[in-house]
Structure formats: structure tokens, C-alpha cells
Tab-separated table of C-alpha atoms in Angstrom:
chain	number	residue	atom	x	y	z
A	1	ASP	CA	-36.004	16.627	44.093
A	2	GLY	CA	-35.374	16.297	48.333
A	3	ASP	CA	-38.186	14.332	49.453
A	4	GLY	CA	-35.869	11.960	51.098
A	5	THR	CA	-36.989	9.437	48.226
A	6	HIS	CA	-34.187	8.368	45.409
A	7	ASP	CA	-32.237	11.622	46.050
A	8	GLU	CA	-29.263	10.016	45.722
A	9	LEU	CA	-27.766	8.257	42.750
A	10	ARG	CA	-27.280	4.250	44.503
A	11	PHE	CA	-26.223	0.954	42.589
A	12	ASN	CA	-26.181	-0.840	45.911
A	13	GLU	CA	-26.798	-0.165	49.706
A	14	ALA	CA	-23.181	-0.821	50.309
A	15	ASP	CA	-21.470	2.238	51.516
A	16	GLU	CA	-18.662	2.624	49.119
A	17	ILE	CA	-18.775	0.401	45.543
A	18	LEU	CA	-14.815	-0.631	46.126
A	19	ASP	CA	-12.415	-0.602	42.544
A	20	SER	CA	-15.155	1.814	40.902
A	21	LYS	CA	-15.058	4.187	38.550
A	22	LEU	CA	-18.422	6.723	37.986
A	23	THR	CA	-18.251	9.018	36.130
A	24	ILE	CA	-21.025	11.261	35.031
A	25	PHE	CA	-21.552	13.346	31.885
A	26	ASN	CA	-24.134	16.180	30.702
A	27	ARG	CA	-25.912	16.063	27.845
A	28	TRP	CA	-23.077	17.698	26.263
A	29	GLY	CA	-20.692	15.203	26.670
A	30	ASP	CA	-18.797	16.851	29.589
A	31	VAL	CA	-17.843	15.439	32.394
A	32	ILE	CA	-19.433	17.182	35.144
A	33	TYR	CA	-18.475	14.248	38.328
A	34	LYS	CA	-16.022	11.655	38.847
A	35	ALA	CA	-15.120	9.397	41.268
A	36	THR	CA	-13.252	5.993	42.490
A	37	ASP	CA	-14.739	3.461	45.003
A	38	TYR	CA	-17.792	5.582	44.426
A	39	THR	CA	-19.768	6.030	47.823
A	40	ASN	CA	-23.496	5.821	46.370
A	41	ASP	CA	-24.263	9.802	47.656
A	42	TRP	CA	-24.516	11.690	44.082
A	43	THR	CA	-26.980	14.119	44.266
A	44	ALA	CA	-27.536	16.466	41.163
A	45	GLU	CA	-26.456	19.354	43.567
A	46	GLY	CA	-26.065	22.381	41.739
A	47	TYR	CA	-26.759	20.769	38.941
A	48	PRO	CA	-30.883	21.543	37.061
A	49	GLY	CA	-33.111	18.507	36.090
A	50	GLY	CA	-32.548	17.231	33.099
A	51	VAL	CA	-31.029	13.570	30.887
A	52	TYR	CA	-27.505	13.000	32.126
A	53	PHE	CA	-25.435	10.071	31.153
A	54	TYR	CA	-22.911	7.976	33.229
A	55	ARG	CA	-20.707	4.783	33.039
A	56	LEU	CA	-19.557	3.119	36.022
A	57	GLU	CA	-16.984	0.868	35.651
A	58	VAL	CA	-16.350	-2.360	38.230
A	59	PRO	CA	-14.034	-4.950	37.283
A	60	GLY	CA	-14.879	-6.851	35.218
A	61	LEU	CA	-17.979	-4.674	33.760
A	62	GLU	CA	-18.796	-1.597	32.458
A	63	ILE	CA	-22.224	0.142	32.382
A	64	LYS	CA	-23.528	3.295	30.876
A	65	LYS	CA	-27.108	4.386	30.801
A	66	THR	CA	-28.816	7.659	30.708
A	67	LEU	CA	-30.553	9.375	34.853
A	68	THR	CA	-32.960	11.758	34.482
A	69	VAL	CA	-33.266	14.407	37.218
A	70	PHE	CA	-36.389	15.896	38.551
A	71	LYS	CA	-35.900	19.050	40.729
């Protein structure tokens, strides 16, 4: 929401998550964002508020969760 708190999708304090793959999907399952070596900076700019889904892959671990964006 631009208030400076929780405005980016961050998984840790690192500038970059090496060997990672992040995929974000809209509620219809369409890929709207894809990154390798994710830099903790997705802001949902250009997308409406709502529920999104993400998959973060790092060596030996895959995390699948929902994400709610408020605007």
C-alpha cells in the first residue's frame, strides 16, 4: 500500500536469494511473475489487490503459499 511497511515480497534480509526460482500466479493460475536468484523486490505494481499464489524453489526446498495483496 506504499506506506513503507511490507511493500515488497521479502523472504529474508539478503539482497538476493542465490539459486532460487520464484513464480507468482494470479487466482486463475496464470504466471504473472518469474525470477531466478530472486532479489526480494516484488511489489505487485500493476496488479490489483487480491489473492495470489507463489512457489519459491531453493536447493532442497519448495515452498507453495498464498499471498494477499492490499491496495
